[in-house]
PDB file of C-alpha atoms in Angstrom:
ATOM      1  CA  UNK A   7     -34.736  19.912   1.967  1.00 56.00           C
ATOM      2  CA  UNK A   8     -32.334  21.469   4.273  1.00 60.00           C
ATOM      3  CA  UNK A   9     -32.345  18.466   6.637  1.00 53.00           C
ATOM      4  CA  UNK A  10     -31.371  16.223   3.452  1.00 58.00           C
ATOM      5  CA  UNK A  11     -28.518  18.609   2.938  1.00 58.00           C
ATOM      6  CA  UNK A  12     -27.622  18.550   6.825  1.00 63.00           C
ATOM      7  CA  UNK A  13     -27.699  14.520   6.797  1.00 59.00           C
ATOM      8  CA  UNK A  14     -25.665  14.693   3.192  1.00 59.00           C
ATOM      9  CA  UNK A  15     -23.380  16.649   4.810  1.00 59.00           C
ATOM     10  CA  UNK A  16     -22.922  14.285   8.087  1.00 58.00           C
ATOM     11  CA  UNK A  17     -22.638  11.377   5.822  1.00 58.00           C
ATOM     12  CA  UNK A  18     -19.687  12.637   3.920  1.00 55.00           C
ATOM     13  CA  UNK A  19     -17.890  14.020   7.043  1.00 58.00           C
ATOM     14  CA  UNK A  20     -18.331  10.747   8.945  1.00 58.00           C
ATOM     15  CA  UNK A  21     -16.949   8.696   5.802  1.00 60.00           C
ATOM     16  CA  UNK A  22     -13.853  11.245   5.994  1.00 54.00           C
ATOM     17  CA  UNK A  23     -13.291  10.802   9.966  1.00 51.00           C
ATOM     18  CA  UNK A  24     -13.033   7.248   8.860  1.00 55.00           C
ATOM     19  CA  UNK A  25     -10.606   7.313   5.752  1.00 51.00           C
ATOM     20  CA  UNK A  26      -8.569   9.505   8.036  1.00 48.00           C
ATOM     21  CA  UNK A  27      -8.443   7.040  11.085  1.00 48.00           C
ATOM     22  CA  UNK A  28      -7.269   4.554   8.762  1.00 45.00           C
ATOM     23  CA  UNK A  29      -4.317   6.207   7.505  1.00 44.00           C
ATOM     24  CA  UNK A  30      -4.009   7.569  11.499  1.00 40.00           C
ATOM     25  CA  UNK A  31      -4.187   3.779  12.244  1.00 44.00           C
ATOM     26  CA  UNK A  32      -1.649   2.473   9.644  1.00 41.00           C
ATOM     27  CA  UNK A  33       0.593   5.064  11.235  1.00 37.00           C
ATOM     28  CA  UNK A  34       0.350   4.540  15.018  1.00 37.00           C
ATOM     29  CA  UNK A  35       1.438   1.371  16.854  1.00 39.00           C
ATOM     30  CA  UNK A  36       1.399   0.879  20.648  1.00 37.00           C
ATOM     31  CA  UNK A  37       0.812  -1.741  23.219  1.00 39.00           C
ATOM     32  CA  UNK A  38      -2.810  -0.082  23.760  1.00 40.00           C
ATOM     33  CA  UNK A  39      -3.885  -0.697  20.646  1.00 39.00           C
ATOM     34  CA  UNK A  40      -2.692  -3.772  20.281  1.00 40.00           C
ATOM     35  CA  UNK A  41      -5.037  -5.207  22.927  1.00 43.00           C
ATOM     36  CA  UNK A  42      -8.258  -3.747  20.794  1.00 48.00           C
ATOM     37  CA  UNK A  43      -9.515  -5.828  18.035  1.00 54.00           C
ATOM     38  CA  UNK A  44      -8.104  -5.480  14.850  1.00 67.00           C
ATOM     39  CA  UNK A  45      -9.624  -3.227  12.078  1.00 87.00           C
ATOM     40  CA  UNK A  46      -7.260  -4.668   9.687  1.00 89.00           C
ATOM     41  CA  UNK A  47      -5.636  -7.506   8.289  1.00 91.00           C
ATOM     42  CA  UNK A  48      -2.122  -8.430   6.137  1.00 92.00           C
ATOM     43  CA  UNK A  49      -1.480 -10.894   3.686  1.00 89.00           C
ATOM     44  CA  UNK A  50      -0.734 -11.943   0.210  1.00 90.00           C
ATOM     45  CA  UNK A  51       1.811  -8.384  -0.128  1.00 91.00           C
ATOM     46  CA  UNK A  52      -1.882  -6.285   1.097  1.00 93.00           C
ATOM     47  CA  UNK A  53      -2.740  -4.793   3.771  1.00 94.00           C
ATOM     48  CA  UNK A  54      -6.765  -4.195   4.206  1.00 94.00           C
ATOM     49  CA  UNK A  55      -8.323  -1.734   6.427  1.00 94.00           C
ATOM     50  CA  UNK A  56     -12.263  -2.274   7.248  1.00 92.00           C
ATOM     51  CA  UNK A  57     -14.750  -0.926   9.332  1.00 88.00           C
ATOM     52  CA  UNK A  58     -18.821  -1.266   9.213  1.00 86.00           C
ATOM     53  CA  UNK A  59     -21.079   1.495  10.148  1.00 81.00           C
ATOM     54  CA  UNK A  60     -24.955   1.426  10.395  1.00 81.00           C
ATOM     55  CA  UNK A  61     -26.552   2.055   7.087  1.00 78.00           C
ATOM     56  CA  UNK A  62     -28.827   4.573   8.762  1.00 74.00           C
ATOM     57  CA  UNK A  63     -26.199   7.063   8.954  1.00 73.00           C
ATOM     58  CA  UNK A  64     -26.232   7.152   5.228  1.00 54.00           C
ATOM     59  CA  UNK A  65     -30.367   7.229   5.236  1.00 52.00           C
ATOM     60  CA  UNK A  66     -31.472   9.350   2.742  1.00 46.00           C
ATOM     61  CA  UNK A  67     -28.086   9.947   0.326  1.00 41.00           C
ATOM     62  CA  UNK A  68     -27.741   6.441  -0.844  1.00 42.00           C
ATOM     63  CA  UNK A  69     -29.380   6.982  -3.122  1.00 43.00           C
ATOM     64  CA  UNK A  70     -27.124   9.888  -4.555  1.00 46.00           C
ATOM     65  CA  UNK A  71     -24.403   6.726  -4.317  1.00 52.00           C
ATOM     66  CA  UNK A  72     -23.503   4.329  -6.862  1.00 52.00           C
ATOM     67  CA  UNK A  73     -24.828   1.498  -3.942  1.00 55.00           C
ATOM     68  CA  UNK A  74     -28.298   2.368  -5.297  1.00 55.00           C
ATOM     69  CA  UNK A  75     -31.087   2.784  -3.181  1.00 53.00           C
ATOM     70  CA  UNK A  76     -30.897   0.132   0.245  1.00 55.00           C
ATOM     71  CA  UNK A  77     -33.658  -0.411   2.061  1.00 53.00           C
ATOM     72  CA  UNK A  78     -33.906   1.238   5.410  1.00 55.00           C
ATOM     73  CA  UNK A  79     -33.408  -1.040   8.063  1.00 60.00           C
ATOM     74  CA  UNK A  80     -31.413  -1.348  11.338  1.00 61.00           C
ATOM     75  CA  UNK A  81     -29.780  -4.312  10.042  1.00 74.00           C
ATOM     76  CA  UNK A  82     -28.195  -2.824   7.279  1.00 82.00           C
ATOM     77  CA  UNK A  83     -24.660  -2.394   7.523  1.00 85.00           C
ATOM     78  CA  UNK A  84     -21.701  -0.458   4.951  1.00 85.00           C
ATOM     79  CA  UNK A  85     -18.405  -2.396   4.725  1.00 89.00           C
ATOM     80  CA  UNK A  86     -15.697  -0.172   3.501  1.00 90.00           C
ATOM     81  CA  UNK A  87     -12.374  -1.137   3.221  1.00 93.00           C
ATOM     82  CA  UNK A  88      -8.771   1.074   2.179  1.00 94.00           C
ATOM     83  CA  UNK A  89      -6.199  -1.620   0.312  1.00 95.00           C
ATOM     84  CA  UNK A  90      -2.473  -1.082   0.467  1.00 95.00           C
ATOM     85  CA  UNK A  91       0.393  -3.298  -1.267  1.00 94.00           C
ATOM     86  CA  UNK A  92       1.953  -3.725   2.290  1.00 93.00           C
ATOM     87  CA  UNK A  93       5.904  -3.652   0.930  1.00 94.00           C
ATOM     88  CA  UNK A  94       5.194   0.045  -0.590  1.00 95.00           C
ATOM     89  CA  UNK A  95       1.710   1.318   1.343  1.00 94.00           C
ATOM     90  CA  UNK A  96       0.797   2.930  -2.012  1.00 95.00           C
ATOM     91  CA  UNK A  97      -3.100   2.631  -2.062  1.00 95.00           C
ATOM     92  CA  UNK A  98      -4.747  -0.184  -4.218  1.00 94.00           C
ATOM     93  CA  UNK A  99      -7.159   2.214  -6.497  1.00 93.00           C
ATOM     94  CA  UNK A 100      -7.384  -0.705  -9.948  1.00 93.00           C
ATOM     95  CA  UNK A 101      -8.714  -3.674  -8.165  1.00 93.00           C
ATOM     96  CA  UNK A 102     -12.334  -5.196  -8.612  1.00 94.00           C
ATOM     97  CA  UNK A 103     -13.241  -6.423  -5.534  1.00 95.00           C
ATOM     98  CA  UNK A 104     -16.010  -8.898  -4.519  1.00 96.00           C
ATOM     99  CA  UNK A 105     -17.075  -9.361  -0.622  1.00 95.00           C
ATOM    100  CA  UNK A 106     -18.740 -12.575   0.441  1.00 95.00           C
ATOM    101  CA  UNK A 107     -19.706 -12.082   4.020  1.00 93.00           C
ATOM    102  CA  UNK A 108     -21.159 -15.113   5.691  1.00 92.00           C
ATOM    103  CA  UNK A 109     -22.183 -16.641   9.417  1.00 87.00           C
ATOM    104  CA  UNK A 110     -21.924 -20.135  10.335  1.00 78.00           C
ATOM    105  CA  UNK A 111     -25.080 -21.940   9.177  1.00 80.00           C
ATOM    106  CA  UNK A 112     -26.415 -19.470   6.850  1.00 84.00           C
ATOM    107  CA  UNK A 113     -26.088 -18.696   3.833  1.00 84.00           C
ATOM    108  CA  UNK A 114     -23.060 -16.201   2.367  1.00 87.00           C
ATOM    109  CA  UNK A 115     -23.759 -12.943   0.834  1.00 89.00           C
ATOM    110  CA  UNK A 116     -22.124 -11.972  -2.033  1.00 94.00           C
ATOM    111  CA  UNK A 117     -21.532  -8.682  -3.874  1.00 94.00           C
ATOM    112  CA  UNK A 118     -19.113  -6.031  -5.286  1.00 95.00           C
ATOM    113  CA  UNK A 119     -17.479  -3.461  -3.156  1.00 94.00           C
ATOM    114  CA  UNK A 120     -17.782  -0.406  -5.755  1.00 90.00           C
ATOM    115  CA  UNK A 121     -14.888   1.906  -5.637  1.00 90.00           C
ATOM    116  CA  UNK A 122     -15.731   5.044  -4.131  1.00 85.00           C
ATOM    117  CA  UNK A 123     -13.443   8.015  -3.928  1.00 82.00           C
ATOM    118  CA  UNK A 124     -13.779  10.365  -0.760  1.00 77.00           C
ATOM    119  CA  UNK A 125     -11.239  13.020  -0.359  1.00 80.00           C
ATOM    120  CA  UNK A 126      -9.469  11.839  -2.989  1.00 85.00           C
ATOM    121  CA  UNK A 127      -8.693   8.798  -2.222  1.00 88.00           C
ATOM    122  CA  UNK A 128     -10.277   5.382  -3.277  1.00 91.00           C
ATOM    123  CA  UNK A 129     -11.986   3.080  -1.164  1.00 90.00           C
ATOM    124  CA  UNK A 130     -14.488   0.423  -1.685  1.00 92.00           C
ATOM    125  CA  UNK A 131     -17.919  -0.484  -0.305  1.00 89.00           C
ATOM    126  CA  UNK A 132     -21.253  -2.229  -0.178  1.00 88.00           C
ATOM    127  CA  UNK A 133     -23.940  -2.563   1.965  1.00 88.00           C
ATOM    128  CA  UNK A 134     -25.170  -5.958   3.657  1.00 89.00           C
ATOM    129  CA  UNK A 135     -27.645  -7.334   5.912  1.00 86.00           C
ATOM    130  CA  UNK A 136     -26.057  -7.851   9.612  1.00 86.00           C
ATOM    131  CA  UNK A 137     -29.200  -8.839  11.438  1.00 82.00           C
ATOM    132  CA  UNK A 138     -28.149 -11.560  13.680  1.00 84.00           C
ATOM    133  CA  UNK A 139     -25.262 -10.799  16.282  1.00 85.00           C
ATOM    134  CA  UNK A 140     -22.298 -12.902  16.225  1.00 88.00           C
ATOM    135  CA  UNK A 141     -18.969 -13.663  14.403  1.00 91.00           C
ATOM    136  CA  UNK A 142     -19.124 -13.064  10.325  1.00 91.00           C
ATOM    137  CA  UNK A 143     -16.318 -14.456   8.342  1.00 93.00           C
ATOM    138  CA  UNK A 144     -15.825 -12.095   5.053  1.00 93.00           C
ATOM    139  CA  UNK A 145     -13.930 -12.933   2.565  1.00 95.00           C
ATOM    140  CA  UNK A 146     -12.281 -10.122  -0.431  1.00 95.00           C
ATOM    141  CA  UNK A 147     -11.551 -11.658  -3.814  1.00 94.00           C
ATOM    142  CA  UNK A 148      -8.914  -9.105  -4.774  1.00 93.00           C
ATOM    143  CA  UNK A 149      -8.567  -9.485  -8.934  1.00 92.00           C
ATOM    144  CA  UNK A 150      -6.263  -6.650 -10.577  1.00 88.00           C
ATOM    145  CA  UNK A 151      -5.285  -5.866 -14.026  1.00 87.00           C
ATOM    146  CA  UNK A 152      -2.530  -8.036 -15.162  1.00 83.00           C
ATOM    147  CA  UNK A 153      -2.781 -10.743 -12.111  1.00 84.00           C
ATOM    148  CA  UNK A 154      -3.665 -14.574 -12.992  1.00 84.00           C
ATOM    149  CA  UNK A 155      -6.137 -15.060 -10.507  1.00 88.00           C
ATOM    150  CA  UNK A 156      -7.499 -12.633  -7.366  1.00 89.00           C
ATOM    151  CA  UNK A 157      -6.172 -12.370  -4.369  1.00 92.00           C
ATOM    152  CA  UNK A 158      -8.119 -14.103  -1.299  1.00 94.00           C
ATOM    153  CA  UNK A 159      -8.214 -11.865   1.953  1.00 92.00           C
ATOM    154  CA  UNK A 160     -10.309 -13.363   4.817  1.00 92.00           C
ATOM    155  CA  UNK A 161     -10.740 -11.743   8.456  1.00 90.00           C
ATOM    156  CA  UNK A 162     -13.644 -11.903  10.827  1.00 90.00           C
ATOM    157  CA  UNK A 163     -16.391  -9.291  12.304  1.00 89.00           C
ATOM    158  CA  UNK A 164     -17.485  -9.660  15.877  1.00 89.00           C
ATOM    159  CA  UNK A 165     -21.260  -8.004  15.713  1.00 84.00           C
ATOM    160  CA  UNK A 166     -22.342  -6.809  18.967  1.00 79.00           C
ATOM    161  CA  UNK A 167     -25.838  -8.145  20.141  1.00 63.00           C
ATOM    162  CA  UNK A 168     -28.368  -4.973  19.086  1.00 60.00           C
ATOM    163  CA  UNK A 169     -28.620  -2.318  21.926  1.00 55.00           C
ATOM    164  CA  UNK A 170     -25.177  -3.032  23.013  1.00 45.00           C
ATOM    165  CA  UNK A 171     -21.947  -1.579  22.229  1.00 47.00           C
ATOM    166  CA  UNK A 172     -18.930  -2.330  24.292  1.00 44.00           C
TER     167      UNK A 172
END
């Protein structure tokens, strides 16, 4: 029981460290940076942070989440992303968000990113299967009280091959 509490714990801390790199992130701008990939993308008056992490780190508590219970697997992956309206970087916390994340010649995934709030803030996620390496295209349908139609935000993840990391 106390290792469930330890991982718990681990989870929660590692899903801070990344809402605070974010906002670190959306902060900081320097020619070093600049050459590293981006983890974030502009457009349409938003600005959208992402990252993906290995479900395995949240083995064992997802099923505490709203996410429901995911089947463990190495392939598994958590998309979270942090909105902003770009013109006033207040944080996006009303939107319903749907993630389609797809590969070329397969077929798309599609499902909600569920707001989740983590030290207070809001941020949304959902877990999807990553099990070949390569380029995935993911698009964010963006819909928000009082809008005609959602927004459309599309950027691109580079998966490592397994074993490797750069």
């Amino acid at each position: 029981m106390e290792f469930k509490r330890e991982r718990r714990t681990y989870f929660w801390r590692m899903i801070a460290a990344f809402v605070a790199m974010l906002l670190v992130q959306s902060s900081i701008s320097s020619p070093a940076l600049s050459e590293e990939p981006s983890q974030s993308v502009t457009g349409h008056g938003l600005t959208v942070y992402f990252g993906l992490m290995p479900a395995a780190i949240a083995e064992g508590i997802v099923g505490d989440s709203t996410h429901g219970v995911q089947p463990a697997a190495a392939h598994n992956h958590h998309l979270i992303v942090a909105i902003f309206n770009s013109v006033t970087g207040e944080r996006v916390t009303d939107a319903t968000v749907m993630a389609k994340v797809s590969q070329p010649g397969f077929e798309f995934l599609e499902k909600p990113l569920e707001p989740m709030k983590i030290a207070d803030t809001i941020t949304y996620g959902n877990f999807f299967d990553l099990s070949r390496p390569g380029v995935y295209r993911i698009r964010l349908d963006d819909a928000r009280p009082g809008s005609a139609r959602p927004i459309m935000i599309d950027f691109v993840y580079d998966h490592p091959i397994t074993g490797h990391r750069p």
